[in-house]
């Protein structure tokens, strides 16, 4: 009885109803816009060149059984995770060191600030020249994408810890390691989590762009003819050059979903490792 | 010297009458009865102090008077005019009832002078020029000259509270609604604030509805102290403070003050224990 | 990679062996093209994103109806729009500007909306008490209250704008710093790559500094409130 009422309330929650309504309207407008030339004899600006949602779904459905499509997704995800993982593994210790040692900070931070304004993708050619394989150069650029954000957030987080905690810990006779493990690490985790979430978004941008540049100018080479070798970014570019526009939209939506899921997963992980921040 | 002392001036406006107020919060089906069957009448120019256990519903009552949210049922009149009641569950917020918030709500992006002049300019009752002039004058009266062009972030929190009260008085309100305005202050600043508030009050004779947890503050300032029951809130006991105004800090040591303190403390303690037990049960 | 001295001598040479230095007019043409593209995209993103974000934050209904669609489109990386942008906008200029605009718009809108949400409810209540009407509250409370977040958004917007611009110029374009870097690679003139990167860093840094300067001049109250007063 009570449960039924609850369910009813959930289902008819105005925010949820409005969201469903909004998305339905969006899809209908998209359909009408895409087909405006056929149906009304008038090509709506911009949107009329975008394939209609029903056509996209048909193509997507077909691709779900296609190994190349999944291979592309897998490849992009692998790149995202390796670049992101490297940024985390190197960025967090570096950030902590910068926050804890004034000397280290003085040496590293200026270099850091000089390099930071250079967008990661500007490193593409330099990375290709420097690293022996294409895969390594993509990994390097991906790494850069998340690296700065993670370092900056770690430094800010560690610096914002109330110094009284250190004094209290010292007064109670804690060792350096204890202070690090019990005060610095938990005090910094929330901002590291935040930096990582932002970094994850950038990493997807970088991977897609790097894959597209490698496809757009074939000079980075190495991608198979089917596009399977190049990840989702190349999948999109390949669909464009091959003229299958529905596939472009499928690629875009797939990347959107993958990006959304990885940020969501990261957020859940972040909440799990910072249980004291949970609101009751 | 004026013919009648300031504090003898008789207030004629600000008669607040609350009848059978009920308020049920209903977030996701779990009904919380915050105010139940609460009636209270406050005379023009009275300082009415409200005390009661944490979470009993004092702020809820204040918000209903201010018009920030509706009452489930019940009526509130101000000077015979219905603020809310049958057919009109939510009062319209207005400059006749001004709230001074616990954490302060001076706009940090406006200077103190702009803050004080804000009300009349928004209501269109004064030109910006006039409003600024009057604000300058009223700030000078309250001893706040010299900080007109500072931002609230640049002055101490005690002074900020005073500016905020001056900002309210600028609109000539009928009732001031204060929700634990001095909670965050240290006791020394607090005592300065009390004297400053009384001084302003003797000048303006505005009705004051003042929520506090500090019993000493309640008795020192109030004509009456209303002790609320634990949730749902309604008056449990109303204490008349028969110490004549104007008061200063010497009354704190008087025997009558101690007696009133004891009496209040007993009533409040009883409710606090009940509230605590209820809290334990709810987990 | 070329040594720093090689890069630097090329950069300040009157007769650069690789054809690009501060004495060649092309250098400035590339810089100007990039700056112009970012300026247009950033300007559009600000002009549209700030009012849109304010509306999202201010009206519950508007947010309920519009935000879901926004949230569906937002996770799609700007660069994934490149092919559609080329199809949708004819010419070479508009697609690049669109790619630059898109993430800048998302960042500005989102931060503006969060800025409105961040405003303490008691400011709005206080304004109602003082007799302000809804429109006045929007102008005197919501807008200034959201300003710190708006400027955080504009900083991010500038950053992601340059980020996408470079990629856009590398994929399609005949001018601009992204193009310089990429053509430096294809033509095997490595010092040019480095010059392009350094210039990008410099211009990017200057543009965020400009946003910061405008921000502090518009928010004197924050500058003056920091460090003074007793903080409680
Ligand atoms: N918006 C709301 N939705 C649901 N419940 C609420 C809401 N606001 C308050 N309550 C509940 O109503 C009760 C009364 O709250 P109120 O804030 O009026 O108490 P209070 O007497 O002012 O407490 P305090 O002394 O701590 O300020 C509390 O139990 C609170 O949890
Ligand atoms: Mg309260």
Tab-separated table of C-alpha atoms and ligand atoms in Angstrom, chain B residues 25 27 32 34 52-60 180 183 213 231, ligand 1:
chain	number	residue	atom	x	y	z
B	25	UNK	CA	6.329	19.045	5.912
B	27	UNK	CA	9.088	15.359	1.725
B	32	UNK	CA	6.739	15.746	9.573
B	34	UNK	CA	6.530	20.780	12.702
B	52	UNK	CA	12.654	25.877	22.527
B	53	UNK	CA	14.524	22.658	21.762
B	54	UNK	CA	16.508	22.306	18.560
B	55	UNK	CA	14.366	21.280	15.598
B	56	UNK	CA	11.077	21.972	17.346
B	57	UNK	CA	9.706	24.245	14.631
B	58	UNK	CA	10.616	27.808	15.597
B	59	UNK	CA	12.133	28.678	12.244
B	60	UNK	CA	9.142	27.093	10.546
B	180	UNK	CA	19.228	33.484	16.250
B	183	UNK	CA	24.435	32.715	17.580
B	213	UNK	CA	18.795	29.365	22.341
B	231	UNK	CA	8.159	19.158	18.040
D	1	LIG	N1	11.868	21.932	4.211
D	1	LIG	C1	11.674	20.966	5.135
D	1	LIG	N2	11.249	19.755	4.752
D	1	LIG	C2	11.046	18.782	5.647
D	1	LIG	N3	11.238	18.913	6.954
D	1	LIG	C3	11.656	20.096	7.414
D	1	LIG	C4	11.910	21.184	6.527
D	1	LIG	N4	12.346	22.237	7.246
D	1	LIG	C5	12.351	21.818	8.532
D	1	LIG	N5	11.936	20.536	8.639
D	1	LIG	C6	11.796	19.769	9.881
D	1	LIG	O1	10.860	20.425	10.667
D	1	LIG	C7	11.288	20.463	12.022
D	1	LIG	C8	11.311	21.881	12.554
D	1	LIG	O2	12.331	22.584	11.877
D	1	LIG	P1	12.713	24.085	12.254
D	1	LIG	O3	13.823	24.489	11.362
D	1	LIG	O4	11.496	24.915	12.237
D	1	LIG	O5	13.234	23.919	13.741
D	1	LIG	P2	13.882	25.018	14.713
D	1	LIG	O6	13.062	25.036	15.931
D	1	LIG	O7	14.096	26.277	14.008
D	1	LIG	O8	15.254	24.313	15.052
D	1	LIG	P3	16.676	25.006	15.412
D	1	LIG	O9	16.555	25.445	16.815
D	1	LIG	O10	17.629	23.854	15.274
D	1	LIG	O11	16.899	26.106	14.462
D	1	LIG	C9	12.638	19.792	12.062
D	1	LIG	O12	12.436	18.468	12.532
D	1	LIG	C10	13.093	19.756	10.659
D	1	LIG	O13	13.822	18.595	10.386
